[in-house]
Amino acid sequence: MVTSEKPASRPQSLCFNVYAKDCPTRMVLDRLGDKWALLVLDRLQNDVVRFNALKRDIHGISQKVLSQVLKNLERDGLILRTAYPTVPVTVEYSLKPLGTTLIEAVSSLTHWAETHMSEIQAAQHLYDASKA
Amino acid sequence: MVTSEKPASRPQSLCFNVYAKDCPTRMVLDRLGDKWALLVLDRLQNDVVRFNALKRDIHGISQKVLSQVLKNLERDGLILRTAYPTVPVTVEYSLKPLGTTLIEAVSSLTHWAETHMSEIQAAQHLYDASKA
DNA sequence: GATACGTGGTTTCTTTTTGATACCAACGCT
DNA sequence: AGCGTTGGTATCAAAAAGAAACCACGTATC
């Protein structure tokens, strides 16, 4: 296998190991471990969305970062970019089948964030109080 | 139609919205949307692990970033830091109950990365070839 | 007919974050 | 004496993110 000696209690049958520096899965996790990519994928879950609509919906993302994220996701085969030669060009982004298989995992993350927010905040206040 | 109203097809019953810039869930997603945090949580899934063991297992993480990530995860109430006053101090990190509820989602992400790696790589090669 | 706005980006510059390295104190091993 | 180990912090250079301007092209407004 990729690494040296079983640092993790993880099925050995798999050829990839996320803990290994050179493992390609790391590159995937680099991309997925990015809040903007997560938000974009989540936003595309049920809709076909245009560039500026994404920019408007995902508050705080810059045009530069959005175009980078979209380019990477497209390269990974997760999303589809479709450009229509209308007058101001129209570009639509949608999930490809591979992206659809991923969205479930992503969705559970964003859902977790929304449902467990209050517990996190409580823990943070406790922590901060204990440090002060 | 494209714009402002109904940015997301998301249940309105929830008080939080990840797409909103000021929503606290964003802070959670900032933390979770971090490859290192994802890897640390995944590594702690079944084991209690010490600082330097984490550093050794997660290839490529720097000491500084690891300590930052751990501090944040501890503040969020996701992991527990236990220090024993042994001669060189011993520090153990383990999942707290709140972290355990999260690990399933994280785990499915890392698992997805490992199982769909080959498809990603194929898509990347196709993309790169089409650009060249 | 000039001005402003919308399209989907790229370019430039500044600021923030990351990563690499060194350092720390107290002790064990050789 | 010199090196390694513990779990970190301090420092500085490199990389990434964010803010803003710019682009061509067309349409609606004044």
Tab-separated table of C-alpha atoms in Angstrom, chain A residues 26-131:
chain	number	residue	atom	x	y	z
A	26	ARG	CA	-5.058	14.049	-0.502
A	27	MET	CA	-5.551	16.223	-3.551
A	28	VAL	CA	-9.227	15.417	-3.467
A	29	LEU	CA	-9.423	16.222	0.202
A	30	ASP	CA	-7.566	19.462	-0.427
A	31	ARG	CA	-10.334	20.435	-2.788
A	32	LEU	CA	-13.167	19.127	-0.649
A	33	GLY	CA	-11.633	20.524	2.479
A	34	ASP	CA	-12.466	23.989	1.263
A	35	LYS	CA	-15.478	25.815	2.552
A	36	TRP	CA	-16.167	27.506	-0.770
A	37	ALA	CA	-16.151	24.266	-2.735
A	38	LEU	CA	-18.434	22.727	-0.142
A	39	LEU	CA	-20.851	25.641	-0.407
A	40	VAL	CA	-20.832	25.620	-4.199
A	41	LEU	CA	-21.542	21.898	-4.359
A	42	ASP	CA	-24.292	22.247	-1.786
A	43	ARG	CA	-25.814	25.094	-3.751
A	44	LEU	CA	-25.813	23.032	-6.940
A	45	GLN	CA	-27.473	20.084	-5.261
A	46	ASN	CA	-30.928	20.696	-6.666
A	47	ASP	CA	-30.474	23.524	-9.114
A	48	VAL	CA	-28.676	24.576	-12.252
A	49	VAL	CA	-27.110	27.888	-11.338
A	50	ARG	CA	-25.366	30.634	-13.267
A	51	PHE	CA	-22.078	32.251	-12.329
A	52	ASN	CA	-23.374	35.502	-10.963
A	53	ALA	CA	-26.240	33.773	-9.229
A	54	LEU	CA	-23.753	31.647	-7.327
A	55	LYS	CA	-21.787	34.764	-6.512
A	56	ARG	CA	-24.901	36.456	-5.173
A	57	ASP	CA	-26.199	33.453	-3.257
A	58	ILE	CA	-22.963	32.526	-1.552
A	59	HIS	CA	-22.394	35.690	0.388
A	60	GLY	CA	-18.790	36.750	0.767
A	61	ILE	CA	-17.189	34.772	-2.035
A	62	SER	CA	-15.087	36.818	-4.409
A	63	GLN	CA	-15.335	36.540	-8.156
A	64	LYS	CA	-11.754	35.355	-8.403
A	65	VAL	CA	-12.116	32.559	-5.872
A	66	LEU	CA	-15.457	31.490	-7.306
A	67	SER	CA	-14.047	31.129	-10.802
A	68	GLN	CA	-11.077	29.181	-9.409
A	69	VAL	CA	-13.286	26.857	-7.402
A	70	LEU	CA	-15.575	26.254	-10.375
A	71	LYS	CA	-12.631	25.566	-12.649
A	72	ASN	CA	-11.240	22.999	-10.225
A	73	LEU	CA	-14.565	21.292	-9.692
A	74	GLU	CA	-15.035	21.114	-13.433
A	75	ARG	CA	-11.591	19.638	-13.904
A	76	ASP	CA	-12.390	16.997	-11.315
A	77	GLY	CA	-15.443	16.016	-13.304
A	78	LEU	CA	-17.812	16.973	-10.503
A	79	ILE	CA	-19.666	19.773	-12.226
A	80	LEU	CA	-20.611	20.686	-15.765
A	81	ARG	CA	-20.011	24.099	-17.288
A	82	THR	CA	-22.329	25.033	-20.131
A	83	ALA	CA	-21.907	28.295	-22.017
A	84	TYR	CA	-24.662	29.639	-24.276
A	85	PRO	CA	-23.698	32.156	-26.973
A	86	THR	CA	-26.359	34.632	-25.945
A	87	VAL	CA	-25.645	38.299	-26.049
A	88	PRO	CA	-23.998	38.696	-22.728
A	89	VAL	CA	-22.757	35.139	-22.561
A	90	THR	CA	-24.780	32.857	-20.325
A	91	VAL	CA	-22.923	30.218	-18.318
A	92	GLU	CA	-24.677	27.537	-16.324
A	93	TYR	CA	-23.156	25.208	-13.766
A	94	SER	CA	-24.715	21.913	-12.794
A	95	LEU	CA	-23.776	18.699	-11.031
A	96	LYS	CA	-22.417	15.805	-13.041
A	97	PRO	CA	-23.164	12.219	-11.964
A	98	LEU	CA	-19.872	11.985	-10.091
A	99	GLY	CA	-20.728	15.148	-8.223
A	100	THR	CA	-24.100	13.731	-7.336
A	101	THR	CA	-22.476	10.790	-5.588
A	102	LEU	CA	-20.465	13.268	-3.536
A	103	ILE	CA	-23.236	15.631	-2.658
A	104	GLU	CA	-24.738	13.346	-0.077
A	105	ALA	CA	-21.616	13.436	2.053
A	106	VAL	CA	-21.235	17.168	1.609
A	107	SER	CA	-24.856	17.710	2.394
A	108	SER	CA	-24.606	15.847	5.670
A	109	LEU	CA	-21.712	18.104	6.628
A	110	THR	CA	-23.574	21.335	5.957
A	111	HIS	CA	-26.637	19.897	7.620
A	112	TRP	CA	-24.597	18.947	10.665
A	113	ALA	CA	-23.250	22.492	10.802
A	114	GLU	CA	-26.761	23.882	10.848
A	115	THR	CA	-28.206	21.492	13.399
A	116	HIS	CA	-25.344	21.436	15.895
A	117	MET	CA	-24.539	25.116	15.760
A	118	SER	CA	-25.947	25.910	19.184
A	119	GLU	CA	-23.910	23.199	20.876
A	120	ILE	CA	-20.764	24.521	19.236
A	121	GLN	CA	-21.492	28.032	20.394
A	122	ALA	CA	-22.133	26.838	23.935
A	123	ALA	CA	-18.820	24.961	23.931
A	124	GLN	CA	-17.014	28.028	22.638
A	125	HIS	CA	-18.413	30.252	25.369
A	126	LEU	CA	-17.448	27.708	28.000
A	127	TYR	CA	-13.946	27.473	26.569
A	128	ASP	CA	-13.470	31.211	26.353
A	129	ALA	CA	-14.769	31.708	29.879
A	130	SER	CA	-12.397	29.086	31.230
A	131	LYS	CA	-9.454	30.822	29.574
